Structures are given as structure tokens and as C-alpha cells.
Amino acid sequence: MNPSQQRAWAALGLGPRWLSRGASTHEHDAPAHAMPAPANEPADSCAGPDQPVAAARPPSRSEVLAHDDTPVAAMSWSQLRAAVQDCALCGLCRGRTRTVFGSGAQDSPWMIVGEAPGAEEDARGEPFVGQAGRLLESMLGSLGLSRDRDVFITNVLKCRPPGNRNPEPDEMRQCEPYLHRQIALLQPRGILVMGRFAAQALLRTDATIASLRGRVHAYPVNGGELPMVVTYHPAYLLRNLPDKAKAWADLCLARGRFGAGAARPD
Ligand code: URA
């Protein structure tokens, strides 16, 4: 195993101890029967055959045009940031400490979309700063990606749902134009979507994450399409070690499609 593979295995918690524990808890949205048994070996190499483009339904042209019809669709980064900060379109504004717009360079080649801020994110106004965020950073590091330079990280919801409850459909609907505008402004090379809620919202489906991951989807934006890869949420991976190998395979798939990070000066 080469050093980069070793780093990846360490970041993902894979190795002989994990393999011998074989603990299995069931994902709330992807019951064990819906998933293949964990492989004996994690997908520790990013090399492999190209993956097919998936058939899950992305937003239709009219849905995209509906986004493009809102005042949000014409906003600059600074206008968008201000609009999110002042947003009172749903009840989540009453319980928030801060809105969580997103973090990372505005020319990042990758975009990562999670679900919603948790308690630490709400307190600090930044996405993925808790335990799940630390796992995410390790995973990105294993791919040679820097959180600050290479990825713009955001969530479907910009405000914390109380008690970390699941997002409600109306909250997702109200918040969606902000995310769509972020994608249009960033124009990343690809979007990595983490977790069931984010995947279902962006792909307009109620399919399980087990059926959506492992493929490349197409997300329509700016008159074209961006490749989108779906994977498990890091908070889920912290509780479900066997699925880390699948998440690593998804990250490798994303890197194969989106390319490596931003070009760095010598
Ligand atoms: N989980 C998310 O989906 N987003 C965050 O920002 C933090 C935890």
C-alpha cells in the first residue's frame, strides 16, 4: 500500500480492526437489504472503470427556469450573502444564532453540499466544523484536496433546524434558490452531495441514497449540466463504519470526474 492509500485508509478508519469488527448498523434511509454486503477490501484506489451517467431525475428545465425567474437568480456573491443573512422566509430564522452561507474559495473547482447546519455550525456561522466536518476534512485530505483552496462547502439549508430535526419540505423549498444561485455563481467542475436529504432535494427524488450513490448524475445549471456524485453523510459514516469503503469509492468517482484541486503556483 502506498503512502497516499495509507492516509486514505487512516482517514476513513479502514483496516484490519475495522474488518474484523464487522459491526453493522442500519442506515435510516437505506436498509441493509438494499445494499450489497461490505466488500472484504475497501475501494482503496481511485483507478477504475468509468461510471455510467445515472438516470435519476434532476430538476427539469422548467424547475430550473423557475429558479432563474426569482430575484435571487440575478444576485452577485455579496448580494446573495446579504440575502441569506437577512432571510426570514421560513420559521428557522427565529431559532438560529447565525446563518451558515458556506465556506471556501469562490473559484473552487469542487462544491460540496450537505444537509443543514448543526449546533456548532449555527454557533460559528460555518459549515461542517463539528465532528462530521473533521471526518470530511480527512477524507478530502486523502484525495489531496484542501478545504480552503479546492472546495466550496455549503448546505441545502442555511439555518439550523431546532434540535437537529430533519429539514421540512417547505424549508427546503424556500432555501433552494440560494443553493442554486451558489452553484450558478461558483460553476464548479462538479458537485459532491452528502446525505439523503441533500441528494433527494437536488435530484428531485425519494430514492434511497444506496440507489443514488456510485453513479454520476447531471445537474442542470447555466444552460449546461454539471456532474454530481452522491455519497453518504459524514455524520452517518461516523456511526456506520462498513459504509466508509463505499464513501471512499464515491470520492474516487468524484475525483475521476471533477479532477483534482485548484492549480497551485509552483
Ligand atoms: N451536517 C451538515 O449536513 N452540514 C453541516 O454543516 C454540518 C453537519
PDB file of C-alpha atoms and ligand atoms in Angstrom, residues 114-118 121 127-128 155 233, ligand 1:
ATOM      1  CA  GLY A 114     -24.538  18.862   2.976  1.00  0.00           C
ATOM      2  CA  GLU A 115     -27.899  18.983   4.678  1.00  0.00           C
ATOM      3  CA  ALA A 116     -28.145  21.740   7.279  1.00  0.00           C
ATOM      4  CA  PRO A 117     -26.037  23.375   9.989  1.00  0.00           C
ATOM      5  CA  GLY A 118     -25.843  21.659  13.365  1.00  0.00           C
ATOM      6  CA  GLU A 121     -22.143  25.388  12.717  1.00  0.00           C
ATOM      7  CA  PRO A 127     -20.458  24.633   7.655  1.00  0.00           C
ATOM      8  CA  PHE A 128     -19.027  21.318   8.806  1.00  0.00           C
ATOM      9  CA  ASN A 155     -25.716  23.065   2.819  1.00  0.00           C
ATOM     10  CA  HIS A 233     -23.142  11.943   5.022  1.00  0.00           C
TER      11      HIS A 233
HETATM   12  N1  URA B   1     -24.056  18.385   8.781  1.00  0.00           N
HETATM   13  C1  URA B   1     -24.391  19.021   7.628  1.00  0.00           C
HETATM   14  O1  URA B   1     -25.088  18.482   6.780  1.00  0.00           O
HETATM   15  N2  URA B   1     -23.909  20.238   7.440  1.00  0.00           N
HETATM   16  C2  URA B   1     -23.130  20.859   8.313  1.00  0.00           C
HETATM   17  O2  URA B   1     -22.734  21.994   8.034  1.00  0.00           O
HETATM   18  C3  URA B   1     -22.809  20.181   9.497  1.00  0.00           C
HETATM   19  C4  URA B   1     -23.281  18.945   9.714  1.00  0.00           C
END
